[in-house]
mmCIF file of C-alpha atoms and ligand atoms in Angstrom:
data_model
loop_
_atom_site.group_PDB
_atom_site.id
_atom_site.type_symbol
_atom_site.label_atom_id
_atom_site.label_comp_id
_atom_site.label_asym_id
_atom_site.label_seq_id
_atom_site.Cartn_x
_atom_site.Cartn_y
_atom_site.Cartn_z
ATOM 1 C CA UNK H 1 97.760 110.051 84.490
ATOM 2 C CA UNK H 2 96.325 106.835 85.872
ATOM 3 C CA UNK H 3 98.429 103.709 85.604
ATOM 4 C CA UNK H 4 97.348 100.746 83.561
ATOM 5 C CA UNK H 5 95.279 98.256 85.580
ATOM 6 C CA UNK H 6 97.298 95.269 84.342
ATOM 7 C CA UNK H 7 100.487 97.021 85.270
ATOM 8 C CA UNK H 8 99.149 97.827 88.752
ATOM 9 C CA UNK H 9 98.379 94.171 89.426
ATOM 10 C CA UNK H 10 101.586 93.050 87.730
ATOM 11 C CA UNK H 11 99.856 90.639 85.338
ATOM 12 C CA UNK H 12 99.944 90.480 81.561
ATOM 13 C CA UNK H 13 96.944 91.289 79.394
ATOM 14 C CA UNK H 14 96.172 87.648 78.774
ATOM 15 C CA UNK H 15 96.011 86.768 82.492
ATOM 16 C CA UNK H 16 93.093 84.562 83.459
ATOM 17 C CA UNK H 17 90.719 85.105 86.380
ATOM 18 C CA UNK H 18 92.752 82.980 88.778
ATOM 19 C CA UNK H 19 95.989 84.827 87.975
ATOM 20 C CA UNK H 20 94.306 88.181 88.500
ATOM 21 C CA UNK H 21 92.862 87.051 91.801
ATOM 22 C CA UNK H 22 96.194 85.683 92.923
ATOM 23 C CA UNK H 23 97.988 88.893 91.993
ATOM 24 C CA UNK H 24 95.479 90.987 93.924
ATOM 25 C CA UNK H 25 95.720 88.784 97.008
ATOM 26 C CA UNK H 26 99.485 89.036 96.893
ATOM 27 C CA UNK H 27 99.343 92.837 96.690
ATOM 28 C CA UNK H 28 96.709 93.056 99.405
ATOM 29 C CA UNK H 29 98.870 90.952 101.662
ATOM 30 C CA UNK H 30 101.852 93.210 101.044
ATOM 31 C CA UNK H 31 99.969 96.451 101.379
ATOM 32 C CA UNK H 32 97.671 95.709 104.304
ATOM 33 C CA UNK H 33 97.910 98.495 106.898
ATOM 34 C CA UNK H 34 98.604 96.015 109.707
ATOM 35 C CA UNK H 35 101.673 94.818 107.870
ATOM 36 C CA UNK H 36 102.772 97.940 106.148
ATOM 37 C CA UNK H 37 102.250 100.793 108.582
ATOM 38 C CA UNK H 38 105.685 102.205 107.737
ATOM 39 C CA UNK H 39 104.951 102.789 104.039
ATOM 40 C CA UNK H 40 102.930 105.990 103.665
ATOM 41 C CA UNK H 41 102.097 105.025 100.087
ATOM 42 C CA UNK H 42 100.728 101.600 100.990
ATOM 43 C CA UNK H 43 97.174 102.875 101.433
ATOM 44 C CA UNK H 44 97.114 104.598 98.022
ATOM 45 C CA UNK H 45 98.678 101.565 96.380
ATOM 46 C CA UNK H 46 96.120 99.262 97.973
ATOM 47 C CA UNK H 47 93.253 101.453 96.753
ATOM 48 C CA UNK H 48 94.762 101.448 93.293
ATOM 49 C CA UNK H 49 95.089 97.667 93.328
ATOM 50 C CA UNK H 50 91.503 97.296 94.566
ATOM 51 C CA UNK H 51 90.236 99.524 91.771
ATOM 52 C CA UNK H 52 92.203 97.528 89.201
ATOM 53 C CA UNK H 53 90.868 94.272 90.630
ATOM 54 C CA UNK H 54 87.296 95.591 90.597
ATOM 55 C CA UNK H 55 87.551 96.117 86.874
ATOM 56 C CA UNK H 56 89.685 93.175 85.751
ATOM 57 C CA UNK H 57 87.844 90.575 87.841
ATOM 58 C CA UNK H 58 84.587 91.350 86.028
ATOM 59 C CA UNK H 59 84.425 89.991 82.462
ATOM 60 C CA UNK H 60 82.140 92.717 81.136
ATOM 61 C CA UNK H 61 84.095 95.575 82.670
ATOM 62 C CA UNK H 62 87.374 94.083 81.631
ATOM 63 C CA UNK H 63 86.251 93.864 77.976
ATOM 64 C CA UNK H 64 85.137 97.486 78.134
ATOM 65 C CA UNK H 65 88.439 98.534 79.639
ATOM 66 C CA UNK H 66 90.427 96.539 77.068
ATOM 67 C CA UNK H 67 88.511 98.180 74.233
ATOM 68 C CA UNK H 68 87.909 101.751 75.412
ATOM 69 C CA UNK H 69 90.225 102.251 78.374
ATOM 70 C CA UNK H 70 89.311 104.055 81.563
ATOM 71 C CA UNK H 71 87.442 106.751 79.657
ATOM 72 C CA UNK H 72 85.229 104.080 78.215
ATOM 73 C CA UNK H 73 84.389 102.716 81.638
ATOM 74 C CA UNK H 74 83.475 106.136 82.912
ATOM 75 C CA UNK H 75 81.365 106.755 79.804
ATOM 76 C CA UNK H 76 79.338 103.662 80.710
ATOM 77 C CA UNK H 77 78.807 104.828 84.263
ATOM 78 C CA UNK H 78 81.519 102.833 85.947
ATOM 79 C CA UNK H 79 84.411 104.479 87.663
ATOM 80 C CA UNK H 80 85.966 102.662 90.572
ATOM 81 C CA UNK H 81 86.342 104.978 93.523
ATOM 82 C CA UNK H 82 87.891 103.267 96.466
ATOM 83 C CA UNK H 83 87.885 106.436 98.549
ATOM 84 C CA UNK H 84 84.161 105.843 99.025
ATOM 85 C CA UNK H 85 85.009 103.234 101.653
ATOM 86 C CA UNK H 86 86.411 105.702 104.108
ATOM 87 C CA UNK H 87 89.131 103.722 105.771
ATOM 88 C CA UNK H 88 91.453 101.293 104.133
ATOM 89 C CA UNK H 89 90.426 98.583 106.594
ATOM 90 C CA UNK H 90 86.785 98.990 105.496
ATOM 91 C CA UNK H 91 87.990 98.548 101.962
ATOM 92 C CA UNK H 92 89.994 95.529 102.971
ATOM 93 C CA UNK H 93 86.934 93.999 104.665
ATOM 94 C CA UNK H 94 84.912 94.530 101.510
ATOM 95 C CA UNK H 95 87.228 92.177 99.629
ATOM 96 C CA UNK H 96 88.455 89.798 102.269
ATOM 97 C CA UNK H 97 85.777 89.717 104.941
ATOM 98 C CA UNK H 98 85.684 91.271 108.357
ATOM 99 C CA UNK H 99 87.977 88.714 109.954
ATOM 100 C CA UNK H 100 90.950 91.005 109.387
ATOM 101 C CA UNK H 101 94.336 90.202 108.069
ATOM 102 C CA UNK H 102 94.920 87.009 110.051
ATOM 103 C CA UNK H 103 91.639 85.469 108.977
ATOM 104 C CA UNK H 104 92.390 86.272 105.358
ATOM 105 C CA UNK H 105 96.105 85.552 105.232
ATOM 106 C CA UNK H 106 97.039 83.798 108.455
ATOM 107 C CA UNK H 107 100.244 81.869 108.252
ATOM 108 C CA UNK H 108 98.860 78.342 108.527
ATOM 109 C CA UNK H 109 98.524 76.028 105.572
ATOM 110 C CA UNK H 110 95.743 73.807 106.840
ATOM 111 C CA UNK H 111 92.753 75.834 105.740
ATOM 112 C CA UNK H 112 92.006 76.633 102.147
ATOM 113 C CA UNK H 113 91.274 80.311 102.740
ATOM 114 C CA UNK H 114 91.847 80.899 106.406
ATOM 115 C CA UNK H 115 95.091 80.027 108.072
ATOM 116 C CA UNK H 116 96.304 79.553 111.593
ATOM 117 C CA UNK H 117 94.997 82.149 114.017
ATOM 118 C CA UNK H 118 96.618 82.928 117.322
ATOM 119 C CA UNK H 119 94.372 82.429 120.346
ATOM 120 C CA UNK H 120 92.937 85.428 122.173
ATOM 121 C CA UNK H 121 94.636 86.934 125.202
ATOM 122 C CA UNK H 122 93.274 86.434 128.697
ATOM 123 C CA UNK H 123 93.336 89.277 131.206
ATOM 124 C CA UNK H 124 93.025 88.610 134.933
ATOM 125 C CA UNK H 125 93.551 90.809 137.980
ATOM 126 C CA UNK H 126 95.633 89.983 141.047
ATOM 127 C CA UNK H 127 95.438 92.053 144.240
ATOM 128 C CA UNK H 128 98.496 92.375 146.468
ATOM 129 C CA UNK H 129 99.340 94.426 149.552
ATOM 130 C CA UNK H 130 101.639 97.404 149.352
ATOM 131 C CA UNK H 131 104.105 95.410 151.470
ATOM 132 C CA UNK H 132 104.125 92.722 148.739
ATOM 133 C CA UNK H 133 104.946 95.407 146.233
ATOM 134 C CA UNK H 134 107.955 96.318 148.399
ATOM 135 C CA UNK H 135 109.274 92.784 148.658
ATOM 136 C CA UNK H 136 107.886 91.042 145.615
ATOM 137 C CA UNK H 137 105.433 88.189 145.910
ATOM 138 C CA UNK H 138 104.176 85.056 144.287
ATOM 139 C CA UNK H 139 100.439 84.831 143.713
ATOM 140 C CA UNK H 140 98.341 82.019 142.329
ATOM 141 C CA UNK H 141 96.009 82.996 139.518
ATOM 142 C CA UNK H 142 93.086 80.905 138.352
ATOM 143 C CA UNK H 143 91.249 81.543 135.113
ATOM 144 C CA UNK H 144 89.233 79.957 132.318
ATOM 145 C CA UNK H 145 90.905 79.496 128.958
ATOM 146 C CA UNK H 146 89.813 77.823 125.760
ATOM 147 C CA UNK H 147 91.866 74.742 125.116
ATOM 148 C CA UNK H 148 91.849 72.091 122.395
ATOM 149 C CA UNK H 149 89.006 69.642 122.981
ATOM 150 C CA UNK H 150 90.578 66.378 124.148
ATOM 151 C CA UNK H 151 87.655 64.307 122.790
ATOM 152 C CA UNK H 152 88.088 65.325 119.122
ATOM 153 C CA UNK H 153 91.639 66.590 119.451
ATOM 154 C CA UNK H 154 90.515 69.993 118.217
ATOM 155 C CA UNK H 155 89.122 69.063 114.829
ATOM 156 C CA UNK H 156 85.484 69.308 115.948
ATOM 157 C CA UNK H 157 84.395 65.907 114.609
ATOM 158 C CA UNK H 158 83.030 63.076 116.738
ATOM 159 C CA UNK H 159 85.852 60.516 116.690
ATOM 160 C CA UNK H 160 85.412 58.071 113.805
ATOM 161 C CA UNK H 161 83.210 60.417 111.729
ATOM 162 C CA UNK H 162 84.388 62.184 108.558
ATOM 163 C CA UNK H 163 85.079 65.836 107.856
ATOM 164 C CA UNK H 164 83.280 66.884 104.673
ATOM 165 C CA UNK H 165 83.042 69.847 102.293
ATOM 166 C CA UNK H 166 81.091 72.693 103.899
ATOM 167 C CA UNK H 167 77.513 72.528 102.528
ATOM 168 C CA UNK H 168 77.017 76.252 103.055
ATOM 169 C CA UNK H 169 79.804 77.439 100.766
ATOM 170 C CA UNK H 170 80.291 74.205 98.787
ATOM 171 C CA UNK H 171 83.749 73.898 100.229
ATOM 172 C CA UNK H 172 85.010 77.210 98.880
ATOM 173 C CA UNK H 173 85.311 78.791 102.317
ATOM 174 C CA UNK H 174 83.755 82.048 101.201
ATOM 175 C CA UNK H 175 80.598 83.803 100.124
ATOM 176 C CA UNK H 176 80.408 86.304 97.335
ATOM 177 C CA UNK H 177 77.807 88.989 97.429
ATOM 178 C CA UNK H 178 77.242 91.470 94.642
ATOM 179 C CA UNK H 179 76.384 94.884 95.998
ATOM 180 C CA UNK H 180 75.078 97.696 93.860
ATOM 181 C CA UNK H 181 76.732 100.970 94.823
ATOM 182 C CA UNK H 182 76.785 104.468 93.373
ATOM 183 C CA UNK H 183 80.012 103.461 91.695
ATOM 184 C CA UNK H 184 78.714 100.378 90.040
ATOM 185 C CA UNK H 185 78.563 96.751 91.044
ATOM 186 C CA UNK H 186 80.891 95.649 93.711
ATOM 187 C CA UNK H 187 81.654 92.037 94.458
ATOM 188 C CA UNK H 188 82.148 91.576 98.138
ATOM 189 C CA UNK H 189 83.792 88.415 99.271
ATOM 190 C CA UNK H 190 83.411 87.330 102.837
ATOM 191 C CA UNK H 191 84.552 84.317 104.749
ATOM 192 C CA UNK H 192 81.942 81.601 105.186
ATOM 193 C CA UNK H 193 80.468 81.845 108.660
ATOM 194 C CA UNK H 194 79.728 78.130 108.891
ATOM 195 C CA UNK H 195 83.231 76.784 108.219
ATOM 196 C CA UNK H 196 85.069 80.047 108.969
ATOM 197 C CA UNK H 197 86.915 79.853 105.690
ATOM 198 C CA UNK H 198 88.202 76.314 106.016
ATOM 199 C CA UNK H 199 85.820 74.896 103.430
ATOM 200 C CA UNK H 200 85.516 71.756 105.531
ATOM 201 C CA UNK H 201 83.214 70.943 108.427
ATOM 202 C CA UNK H 202 82.686 67.848 110.560
ATOM 203 C CA UNK H 203 79.737 65.740 109.396
ATOM 204 C CA UNK H 204 78.924 64.818 113.000
ATOM 205 C CA UNK H 205 80.010 67.538 115.417
ATOM 206 C CA UNK H 206 81.982 66.404 118.444
ATOM 207 C CA UNK H 207 79.672 65.604 121.363
ATOM 208 C CA UNK H 208 81.989 67.281 123.879
ATOM 209 C CA UNK H 209 82.626 70.647 122.221
ATOM 210 C CA UNK H 210 79.681 70.790 119.803
ATOM 211 C CA UNK H 211 82.074 70.984 116.856
ATOM 212 C CA UNK H 212 83.980 74.027 118.116
ATOM 213 C CA UNK H 213 87.147 72.020 118.677
ATOM 214 C CA UNK H 214 87.637 73.974 121.913
ATOM 215 C CA UNK H 215 86.471 73.567 125.470
ATOM 216 C CA UNK H 216 86.886 75.849 128.474
ATOM 217 C CA UNK H 217 89.476 74.709 130.951
ATOM 218 C CA UNK H 218 90.118 75.902 134.458
ATOM 219 C CA UNK H 219 93.769 76.819 134.786
ATOM 220 C CA UNK H 220 96.004 77.770 137.653
ATOM 221 C CA UNK H 221 99.350 79.424 137.382
ATOM 222 C CA UNK H 222 101.776 80.852 139.930
ATOM 223 C CA UNK H 223 102.874 84.350 138.991
ATOM 224 C CA UNK H 224 105.994 86.030 140.324
ATOM 225 C CA UNK H 225 105.315 89.665 141.067
ATOM 226 C CA UNK H 226 108.529 91.667 140.995
ATOM 227 C CA UNK H 227 109.348 94.102 143.819
ATOM 228 C CA UNK H 228 108.463 97.699 143.044
ATOM 229 C CA UNK H 229 105.401 96.987 140.917
ATOM 230 C CA UNK H 230 102.792 99.763 140.915
ATOM 231 C CA UNK H 231 99.007 99.577 140.886
ATOM 232 C CA UNK H 232 97.651 98.896 137.390
ATOM 233 C CA UNK H 233 100.858 97.503 135.906
ATOM 234 C CA UNK H 234 100.542 94.342 133.833
ATOM 235 C CA UNK H 235 102.619 91.191 133.763
ATOM 236 C CA UNK H 236 102.569 89.228 130.522
ATOM 237 C CA UNK H 237 102.894 85.467 130.478
ATOM 238 C CA UNK H 238 103.309 84.415 126.885
ATOM 239 C CA UNK H 239 101.201 81.608 125.468
ATOM 240 C CA UNK H 240 99.126 81.090 128.610
ATOM 241 C CA UNK H 241 95.951 82.497 126.993
ATOM 242 C CA UNK H 242 93.272 80.875 124.857
ATOM 243 C CA UNK H 243 94.352 78.115 122.479
ATOM 244 C CA UNK H 244 94.893 79.112 118.852
ATOM 245 C CA UNK H 245 92.754 77.980 115.954
ATOM 246 C CA UNK H 246 93.852 75.779 113.075
ATOM 247 C CA UNK H 247 97.253 75.164 114.582
ATOM 248 C CA UNK H 248 97.857 78.788 115.619
ATOM 249 C CA UNK H 249 99.738 79.513 118.844
ATOM 250 C CA UNK H 250 97.897 80.296 122.082
ATOM 251 C CA UNK H 251 97.316 83.907 123.132
ATOM 252 C CA UNK H 252 98.997 85.499 126.125
ATOM 253 C CA UNK H 253 97.929 85.846 129.732
ATOM 254 C CA UNK H 254 98.024 89.359 131.165
ATOM 255 C CA UNK H 255 97.926 89.764 134.922
ATOM 256 C CA UNK H 256 96.855 93.254 135.952
ATOM 257 C CA UNK H 257 98.312 93.915 139.383
ATOM 258 C CA UNK H 258 96.150 95.869 141.802
ATOM 259 C CA UNK H 259 98.080 97.134 144.820
ATOM 260 C CA UNK H 260 95.834 97.577 147.861
ATOM 261 C CA UNK H 261 96.155 100.798 149.816
ATOM 262 C CA UNK H 262 98.075 100.661 153.074
ATOM 263 C CA UNK H 263 96.592 102.774 155.870
ATOM 264 C CA UNK H 264 100.047 103.750 157.044
ATOM 265 C CA UNK H 265 101.527 104.986 153.781
ATOM 266 C CA UNK H 266 100.801 106.987 150.698
ATOM 267 C CA UNK H 267 102.829 105.989 147.689
ATOM 268 C CA UNK H 268 104.563 108.603 145.555
ATOM 269 C CA UNK H 269 106.465 106.732 142.851
ATOM 270 C CA UNK H 270 109.143 104.835 144.763
ATOM 271 C CA UNK H 271 108.764 107.076 147.810
ATOM 272 C CA UNK H 272 106.437 106.440 150.709
ATOM 273 C CA UNK H 273 104.893 109.208 152.779
ATOM 274 C CA UNK H 274 103.650 108.781 156.337
ATOM 275 C CA UNK H 275 102.442 111.171 159.043
ATOM 276 C CA UNK H 276 103.587 110.987 162.673
ATOM 277 C CA UNK H 277 101.837 112.841 165.499
ATOM 278 C CA UNK H 278 104.232 114.562 167.896
ATOM 279 C CA UNK H 279 102.750 116.429 170.916
ATOM 280 C CA UNK H 280 103.632 120.124 170.775
ATOM 281 C CA UNK H 281 105.796 120.148 173.945
ATOM 282 C CA UNK H 282 107.838 117.171 172.642
ATOM 283 C CA UNK H 283 108.295 118.863 169.255
ATOM 284 C CA UNK H 284 109.726 121.806 171.186
ATOM 285 C CA UNK H 285 111.934 119.643 173.406
ATOM 286 C CA UNK H 286 112.974 117.077 170.808
ATOM 287 C CA UNK H 287 112.132 113.379 171.117
ATOM 288 C CA UNK H 288 112.406 109.964 169.508
ATOM 289 C CA UNK H 289 109.370 108.386 167.835
ATOM 290 C CA UNK H 290 108.707 104.951 166.320
ATOM 291 C CA UNK H 291 108.016 105.041 162.580
ATOM 292 C CA UNK H 292 106.321 102.149 160.731
ATOM 293 C CA UNK H 293 108.267 100.580 157.868
ATOM 294 C CA UNK H 294 107.859 97.300 156.007
ATOM 295 C CA UNK H 295 110.646 95.938 158.215
ATOM 296 C CA UNK H 296 108.805 96.793 161.427
ATOM 297 C CA UNK H 297 108.945 99.988 163.473
ATOM 298 C CA UNK H 298 112.201 101.908 163.498
ATOM 299 C CA UNK H 299 113.173 104.824 165.773
ATOM 300 C CA UNK H 300 113.398 108.332 164.342
ATOM 301 C CA UNK H 301 114.837 111.291 166.137
ATOM 302 C CA UNK H 302 112.710 114.431 166.096
ATOM 303 C CA UNK H 303 115.024 117.411 166.643
ATOM 304 C CA UNK H 304 114.079 120.050 169.210
ATOM 305 C CA UNK H 305 112.073 122.860 167.642
ATOM 306 C CA UNK H 306 110.553 120.771 164.808
ATOM 307 C CA UNK H 307 107.748 122.765 163.211
ATOM 308 C CA UNK H 308 104.275 121.529 162.107
ATOM 309 C CA UNK H 309 104.393 119.923 158.662
ATOM 310 C CA UNK H 310 108.164 119.571 158.599
ATOM 311 C CA UNK H 311 109.302 116.491 156.702
ATOM 312 C CA UNK H 312 112.095 114.200 157.793
ATOM 313 C CA UNK H 313 113.451 111.952 155.037
ATOM 314 C CA UNK H 314 114.496 108.392 155.872
ATOM 315 C CA UNK H 315 116.711 107.409 152.949
ATOM 316 C CA UNK H 316 116.183 104.021 151.349
ATOM 317 C CA UNK H 317 113.106 103.158 153.423
ATOM 318 C CA UNK H 318 110.759 103.430 150.428
ATOM 319 C CA UNK H 319 110.032 100.982 147.632
ATOM 320 C CA UNK H 320 112.606 99.269 145.427
ATOM 321 C CA UNK H 321 112.769 100.381 141.789
ATOM 322 C CA UNK H 322 111.015 98.077 139.308
ATOM 323 C CA UNK H 323 113.925 98.098 136.910
ATOM 324 C CA UNK H 324 116.800 100.515 137.338
ATOM 325 C CA UNK H 325 117.476 103.284 139.818
ATOM 326 C CA UNK H 326 117.679 103.584 143.571
ATOM 327 C CA UNK H 327 115.291 102.539 146.288
ATOM 328 C CA UNK H 328 112.879 105.286 147.295
ATOM 329 C CA UNK H 329 112.717 107.152 150.599
ATOM 330 C CA UNK H 330 110.234 107.243 153.434
ATOM 331 C CA UNK H 331 109.147 110.838 153.978
ATOM 332 C CA UNK H 332 107.889 111.359 157.502
ATOM 333 C CA UNK H 333 105.629 114.383 157.862
ATOM 334 C CA UNK H 334 105.611 115.647 161.435
ATOM 335 C CA UNK H 335 102.146 116.586 162.608
ATOM 336 C CA UNK H 336 102.724 118.734 165.692
ATOM 337 C CA UNK H 337 99.664 117.901 167.737
ATOM 338 C CA UNK H 338 98.303 120.650 169.964
ATOM 339 C CA UNK H 339 96.588 119.140 173.029
ATOM 340 C CA UNK H 340 92.809 119.586 172.640
ATOM 341 C CA UNK H 341 91.860 119.012 176.270
ATOM 342 C CA UNK H 342 93.827 119.984 179.361
ATOM 343 C CA UNK H 343 93.484 119.053 183.007
ATOM 344 C CA UNK H 344 93.361 121.892 185.523
ATOM 345 C CA UNK H 345 96.987 121.186 186.479
ATOM 346 C CA UNK H 346 98.216 121.134 182.871
ATOM 347 C CA UNK H 347 96.379 124.386 182.183
ATOM 348 C CA UNK H 348 98.066 126.038 185.109
ATOM 349 C CA UNK H 349 101.521 124.718 184.078
ATOM 350 C CA UNK H 350 100.958 125.902 180.518
ATOM 351 C CA UNK H 351 99.827 129.324 181.711
ATOM 352 C CA UNK H 352 102.968 129.668 183.776
ATOM 353 C CA UNK H 353 105.038 128.603 180.762
ATOM 354 C CA UNK H 354 103.182 130.948 178.371
ATOM 355 C CA UNK H 355 103.942 133.885 180.650
ATOM 356 C CA UNK H 356 107.669 133.278 180.075
ATOM 357 C CA UNK H 357 107.570 132.989 176.261
ATOM 358 C CA UNK H 358 109.385 135.798 174.430
ATOM 359 C CA UNK H 359 109.968 136.746 170.766
ATOM 360 C CA UNK H 360 113.344 135.105 171.114
ATOM 361 C CA UNK H 361 111.797 131.661 171.727
ATOM 362 C CA UNK H 362 110.026 131.781 168.350
ATOM 363 C CA UNK H 363 112.765 133.357 166.235
ATOM 364 C CA UNK H 364 113.769 131.420 163.152
ATOM 365 C CA UNK H 365 116.052 131.985 160.192
ATOM 366 C CA UNK H 366 113.096 131.269 157.961
ATOM 367 C CA UNK H 367 111.565 134.299 156.226
ATOM 368 C CA UNK H 368 107.810 134.731 156.071
ATOM 369 C CA UNK H 369 107.571 133.559 152.457
ATOM 370 C CA UNK H 370 109.557 130.414 153.165
ATOM 371 C CA UNK H 371 107.326 129.743 156.172
ATOM 372 C CA UNK H 372 104.180 130.153 154.063
ATOM 373 C CA UNK H 373 105.547 127.842 151.386
ATOM 374 C CA UNK H 374 106.331 125.193 153.935
ATOM 375 C CA UNK H 375 102.886 125.377 155.509
ATOM 376 C CA UNK H 376 101.103 125.371 152.155
ATOM 377 C CA UNK H 377 103.205 122.496 150.825
ATOM 378 C CA UNK H 378 102.263 120.460 153.899
HETATM 379 ZN ZN1 ZN A 401 85.535 68.174 120.554
HETATM 380 ZN ZN1 ZN A 402 81.710 77.099 104.447
#
């Protein structure tokens, strides 16, 4: 059983046009999906309110409804069906324009129909070296952002000239279009594109900003990049974006950090991986090699008998954690390098050595499966 349209809008039967409109705007503001995502019923309630408004805002339909009820409307070929709009935001746009919730209900009080709107965000990229990601860095960012025009102070009028009622919408801030749909006539209200809902426009547009009230400004800002940041992560600087409209706050600045590759290291989360070549005889004998780190080269002992692909972990030589946790490790993969070219003398020495090699020299505690896994993992 459908609810009474007056009851849905919360107005009494004698309510005038302005009261009905006000009640619908209030409901729409409460039930808008951007505001009310947590109420699963909000969408249905909004559709219901829209249907009620469709009928009660039209004198002819309202009389029919008052006399014959919903049945009577249907009998005359009118039955509001708000599901025809598909999404609730399409439906919302049909009544309040495509500017979205902020354009229709923004918090400011300056405009008649449109309120303060927050400025748009600015996104810029900053490239740093992997070493900077280890230590943290400060980079200077430059970007263009819309800012209030200093010539007209943001109101769009040439100084000393008046701001007048918008000639396009006669100062109402909106256009109404009547669309004929399968469900009857539908009044679509949209925000005036000349005055953007304010109802007022400058008579003589500002010579600096052409009436926009905004000009582009080149900005520079130093950004602290925290240690441990990974490629693609974003840093948000609040209120450093484009200026807001009609007294709204500026948008934010997002710095997307690109971390350049470092030829010496692969990054694996907080860990770094590097590969060190060790000549086969030295891998057999054991040796000390120099390993690159962000603090310069440090010595690493390679134990005698180190096998190809074996990994030696240097604790705490990786990257610092971005927030909590411990500093990563540097994993050194030992590439046992087999000499590709030999002198006559080396060949002869190696032949003599090879003649002495026995099963015992190669024995390990590692089973075949474990050996395969190690080789495949490398
Ligand atoms: Zn200006
Ligand atoms: Zn206008």
